[in-house]
Amino acid sequence: MDDIDLRQLRCLVAIVDEGTFTDAAIALGVSQAAVSRTLASLERALGVRLLRRSSREVTPTATGLRVVVQARRVLADVAALVQEAASGHTRLRIGYAWSAVGRHTVAFQRRWTAAHPGVDLHLVRVNTASAGLGEGTCDLAVVRRPLEDRRFDTAIVGLERRLCAMAADDPLARRRSVRLADLTGRVLLVDRRTGTTTPELWPADARPAIEETHDVDDWLTVIAAGRGIGVTAESTANQYPRPGVVYRPVRDAEPVAVRLAWWRDDPPPALQAVLELLSELYRTA
């Protein structure tokens, strides 16, 4: 393994693609002798013959064909790795667990594209505590609960009201707003990984029963059927209107802080611009 390098794999692929050592040398910008030496070193390292040589052409052996297929995959993977490492200035992935930035989502996308046409914005839904940040699937994350992992930094960009989601035929749906005490004795659906609602919102002697859920669609389905209620950030109502489900403000519940999170030791180049735009959107709404 230590005797094989990318230069050898590129050489092998070039010979097969070009058909001769001479043409491979031209394609690689090296001498024909260098091509011969590089291929010989690869064959020695693998302990097999990869190519058949004649005065007119070079063709892969059966083993050579299999090795070439793997070599192309390795070279493609390395190219993708390099592109991924260099993409911080041309692509921005922002993870979120349930509802991105609610009613500001469309405005955020459009204003970002107008102001930063060279940086592609992708919103990625990942239902984990760090909204994909810890899993490496995003560069920044929108979270609505504090992150305990000290590898991350966060900043609050806005506040959202806390709403109660209930079936449209629930007696409470006739009200314009509800109180936490109105929900005592109900079944409260919570997502312990990413949700903003915990039983601690209620006094210890007046807490609702808890049922766990792990997906917003499942959450809405159970609520629409009248089998439970949910208490969530306002952004959920903006992003997930659902027939049979209504949202009412919980007027005595603390608002939900919307945070932007990033790796403490590796913030993306676009961090400050995202912070400023999101803060402006929440501030002026």
PDB file of N, CA and C in Angstrom, residues 147-187:
ATOM      1  N   LEU A 147     -26.470  24.588  22.323  1.00  0.00           N
ATOM      2  CA  LEU A 147     -25.613  23.438  22.038  1.00  0.00           C
ATOM      3  C   LEU A 147     -24.607  23.292  23.177  1.00  0.00           C
ATOM      4  N   GLU A 148     -24.582  22.131  23.788  1.00  0.00           N
ATOM      5  CA  GLU A 148     -23.659  21.893  24.899  1.00  0.00           C
ATOM      6  C   GLU A 148     -22.261  21.523  24.420  1.00  0.00           C
ATOM      7  N   ASP A 149     -22.149  21.095  23.184  1.00  0.00           N
ATOM      8  CA  ASP A 149     -20.860  20.690  22.623  1.00  0.00           C
ATOM      9  C   ASP A 149     -19.956  21.911  22.498  1.00  0.00           C
ATOM     10  N   ARG A 150     -18.842  21.908  23.205  1.00  0.00           N
ATOM     11  CA  ARG A 150     -17.954  23.074  23.227  1.00  0.00           C
ATOM     12  C   ARG A 150     -17.147  23.230  21.938  1.00  0.00           C
ATOM     13  N   ARG A 151     -17.303  22.308  21.015  1.00  0.00           N
ATOM     14  CA  ARG A 151     -16.636  22.478  19.723  1.00  0.00           C
ATOM     15  C   ARG A 151     -17.310  23.541  18.872  1.00  0.00           C
ATOM     16  N   PHE A 152     -18.537  23.926  19.275  1.00  0.00           N
ATOM     17  CA  PHE A 152     -19.311  24.862  18.469  1.00  0.00           C
ATOM     18  C   PHE A 152     -19.467  26.205  19.167  1.00  0.00           C
ATOM     19  N   ASP A 153     -19.527  27.253  18.365  1.00  0.00           N
ATOM     20  CA  ASP A 153     -19.917  28.579  18.829  1.00  0.00           C
ATOM     21  C   ASP A 153     -21.304  28.886  18.268  1.00  0.00           C
ATOM     22  N   THR A 154     -22.046  29.721  18.976  1.00  0.00           N
ATOM     23  CA  THR A 154     -23.370  30.117  18.495  1.00  0.00           C
ATOM     24  C   THR A 154     -23.598  31.594  18.743  1.00  0.00           C
ATOM     25  N   ALA A 155     -24.521  32.158  17.990  1.00  0.00           N
ATOM     26  CA  ALA A 155     -24.955  33.535  18.196  1.00  0.00           C
ATOM     27  C   ALA A 155     -26.453  33.593  17.951  1.00  0.00           C
ATOM     28  N   ILE A 156     -27.185  34.315  18.790  1.00  0.00           N
ATOM     29  CA  ILE A 156     -28.624  34.474  18.623  1.00  0.00           C
ATOM     30  C   ILE A 156     -28.886  35.495  17.522  1.00  0.00           C
ATOM     31  N   VAL A 157     -29.709  35.103  16.533  1.00  0.00           N
ATOM     32  CA  VAL A 157     -30.029  36.011  15.433  1.00  0.00           C
ATOM     33  C   VAL A 157     -31.462  36.532  15.527  1.00  0.00           C
ATOM     34  N   GLY A 158     -32.286  35.921  16.379  1.00  0.00           N
ATOM     35  CA  GLY A 158     -33.647  36.395  16.506  1.00  0.00           C
ATOM     36  C   GLY A 158     -34.440  35.602  17.530  1.00  0.00           C
ATOM     37  N   LEU A 159     -35.659  36.035  17.767  1.00  0.00           N
ATOM     38  CA  LEU A 159     -36.578  35.364  18.686  1.00  0.00           C
ATOM     39  C   LEU A 159     -37.867  35.022  17.949  1.00  0.00           C
ATOM     40  N   GLU A 160     -38.488  33.910  18.342  1.00  0.00           N
ATOM     41  CA  GLU A 160     -39.755  33.503  17.750  1.00  0.00           C
ATOM     42  C   GLU A 160     -40.763  33.184  18.857  1.00  0.00           C
ATOM     43  N   ARG A 161     -42.004  33.529  18.614  1.00  0.00           N
ATOM     44  CA  ARG A 161     -43.046  33.178  19.565  1.00  0.00           C
ATOM     45  C   ARG A 161     -43.169  31.659  19.671  1.00  0.00           C
ATOM     46  N   ARG A 162     -43.677  31.231  20.816  1.00  0.00           N
ATOM     47  CA  ARG A 162     -43.948  29.808  21.004  1.00  0.00           C
ATOM     48  C   ARG A 162     -45.446  29.583  20.743  1.00  0.00           C
ATOM     49  N   LEU A 163     -45.748  28.617  19.876  1.00  0.00           N
ATOM     50  CA  LEU A 163     -47.124  28.345  19.485  1.00  0.00           C
ATOM     51  C   LEU A 163     -47.525  26.936  19.895  1.00  0.00           C
ATOM     52  N   CYS A 164     -48.815  26.748  20.072  1.00  0.00           N
ATOM     53  CA  CYS A 164     -49.365  25.417  20.324  1.00  0.00           C
ATOM     54  C   CYS A 164     -50.025  24.923  19.039  1.00  0.00           C
ATOM     55  N   ALA A 165     -49.635  23.740  18.602  1.00  0.00           N
ATOM     56  CA  ALA A 165     -50.253  23.104  17.440  1.00  0.00           C
ATOM     57  C   ALA A 165     -51.290  22.112  17.947  1.00  0.00           C
ATOM     58  N   MET A 166     -52.487  22.166  17.374  1.00  0.00           N
ATOM     59  CA  MET A 166     -53.576  21.289  17.838  1.00  0.00           C
ATOM     60  C   MET A 166     -54.473  20.961  16.654  1.00  0.00           C
ATOM     61  N   ALA A 167     -55.307  19.953  16.825  1.00  0.00           N
ATOM     62  CA  ALA A 167     -56.264  19.603  15.786  1.00  0.00           C
ATOM     63  C   ALA A 167     -57.257  20.746  15.588  1.00  0.00           C
ATOM     64  N   ALA A 168     -57.697  20.915  14.350  1.00  0.00           N
ATOM     65  CA  ALA A 168     -58.591  22.025  14.031  1.00  0.00           C
ATOM     66  C   ALA A 168     -59.904  21.956  14.795  1.00  0.00           C
ATOM     67  N   ASP A 169     -60.327  20.738  15.195  1.00  0.00           N
ATOM     68  CA  ASP A 169     -61.581  20.617  15.937  1.00  0.00           C
ATOM     69  C   ASP A 169     -61.371  20.549  17.449  1.00  0.00           C
ATOM     70  N   ASP A 170     -60.152  20.829  17.907  1.00  0.00           N
ATOM     71  CA  ASP A 170     -59.891  20.880  19.347  1.00  0.00           C
ATOM     72  C   ASP A 170     -60.647  22.063  19.943  1.00  0.00           C
ATOM     73  N   PRO A 171     -61.247  21.923  21.118  1.00  0.00           N
ATOM     74  CA  PRO A 171     -61.956  23.059  21.738  1.00  0.00           C
ATOM     75  C   PRO A 171     -61.073  24.297  21.898  1.00  0.00           C
ATOM     76  N   LEU A 172     -59.773  24.097  22.135  1.00  0.00           N
ATOM     77  CA  LEU A 172     -58.888  25.251  22.295  1.00  0.00           C
ATOM     78  C   LEU A 172     -58.667  26.007  20.986  1.00  0.00           C
ATOM     79  N   ALA A 173     -58.958  25.357  19.864  1.00  0.00           N
ATOM     80  CA  ALA A 173     -58.739  26.007  18.570  1.00  0.00           C
ATOM     81  C   ALA A 173     -59.667  27.193  18.357  1.00  0.00           C
ATOM     82  N   ARG A 174     -60.747  27.272  19.142  1.00  0.00           N
ATOM     83  CA  ARG A 174     -61.665  28.406  19.024  1.00  0.00           C
ATOM     84  C   ARG A 174     -61.105  29.666  19.676  1.00  0.00           C
ATOM     85  N   ARG A 175     -60.044  29.509  20.463  1.00  0.00           N
ATOM     86  CA  ARG A 175     -59.434  30.659  21.134  1.00  0.00           C
ATOM     87  C   ARG A 175     -58.381  31.319  20.240  1.00  0.00           C
ATOM     88  N   ARG A 176     -58.117  32.583  20.522  1.00  0.00           N
ATOM     89  CA  ARG A 176     -57.064  33.282  19.777  1.00  0.00           C
ATOM     90  C   ARG A 176     -55.684  32.959  20.324  1.00  0.00           C
ATOM     91  N   SER A 177     -55.621  32.579  21.613  1.00  0.00           N
ATOM     92  CA  SER A 177     -54.355  32.192  22.225  1.00  0.00           C
ATOM     93  C   SER A 177     -54.664  31.262  23.398  1.00  0.00           C
ATOM     94  N   VAL A 178     -53.623  30.625  23.912  1.00  0.00           N
ATOM     95  CA  VAL A 178     -53.797  29.712  25.045  1.00  0.00           C
ATOM     96  C   VAL A 178     -52.712  30.003  26.077  1.00  0.00           C
ATOM     97  N   ARG A 179     -52.888  29.417  27.254  1.00  0.00           N
ATOM     98  CA  ARG A 179     -51.886  29.482  28.306  1.00  0.00           C
ATOM     99  C   ARG A 179     -51.325  28.082  28.540  1.00  0.00           C
ATOM    100  N   LEU A 180     -50.158  28.024  29.161  1.00  0.00           N
ATOM    101  CA  LEU A 180     -49.559  26.729  29.462  1.00  0.00           C
ATOM    102  C   LEU A 180     -50.491  25.881  30.325  1.00  0.00           C
ATOM    103  N   ALA A 181     -51.192  26.517  31.247  1.00  0.00           N
ATOM    104  CA  ALA A 181     -52.097  25.765  32.135  1.00  0.00           C
ATOM    105  C   ALA A 181     -53.215  25.084  31.360  1.00  0.00           C
ATOM    106  N   ASP A 182     -53.579  25.641  30.199  1.00  0.00           N
ATOM    107  CA  ASP A 182     -54.629  25.030  29.393  1.00  0.00           C
ATOM    108  C   ASP A 182     -54.200  23.686  28.818  1.00  0.00           C
ATOM    109  N   LEU A 183     -52.902  23.439  28.809  1.00  0.00           N
ATOM    110  CA  LEU A 183     -52.385  22.235  28.159  1.00  0.00           C
ATOM    111  C   LEU A 183     -52.086  21.121  29.151  1.00  0.00           C
ATOM    112  N   THR A 184     -52.221  21.413  30.425  1.00  0.00           N
ATOM    113  CA  THR A 184     -52.028  20.380  31.441  1.00  0.00           C
ATOM    114  C   THR A 184     -53.051  19.267  31.239  1.00  0.00           C
ATOM    115  N   GLY A 185     -52.599  18.041  31.356  1.00  0.00           N
ATOM    116  CA  GLY A 185     -53.494  16.914  31.177  1.00  0.00           C
ATOM    117  C   GLY A 185     -53.588  16.431  29.745  1.00  0.00           C
ATOM    118  N   ARG A 186     -52.980  17.170  28.817  1.00  0.00           N
ATOM    119  CA  ARG A 186     -52.950  16.736  27.425  1.00  0.00           C
ATOM    120  C   ARG A 186     -51.730  15.834  27.177  1.00  0.00           C
ATOM    121  N   VAL A 187     -51.692  15.189  26.000  1.00  0.00           N
ATOM    122  CA  VAL A 187     -50.511  14.449  25.545  1.00  0.00           C
ATOM    123  C   VAL A 187     -49.683  15.386  24.680  1.00  0.00           C
TER     124      VAL A 187
END
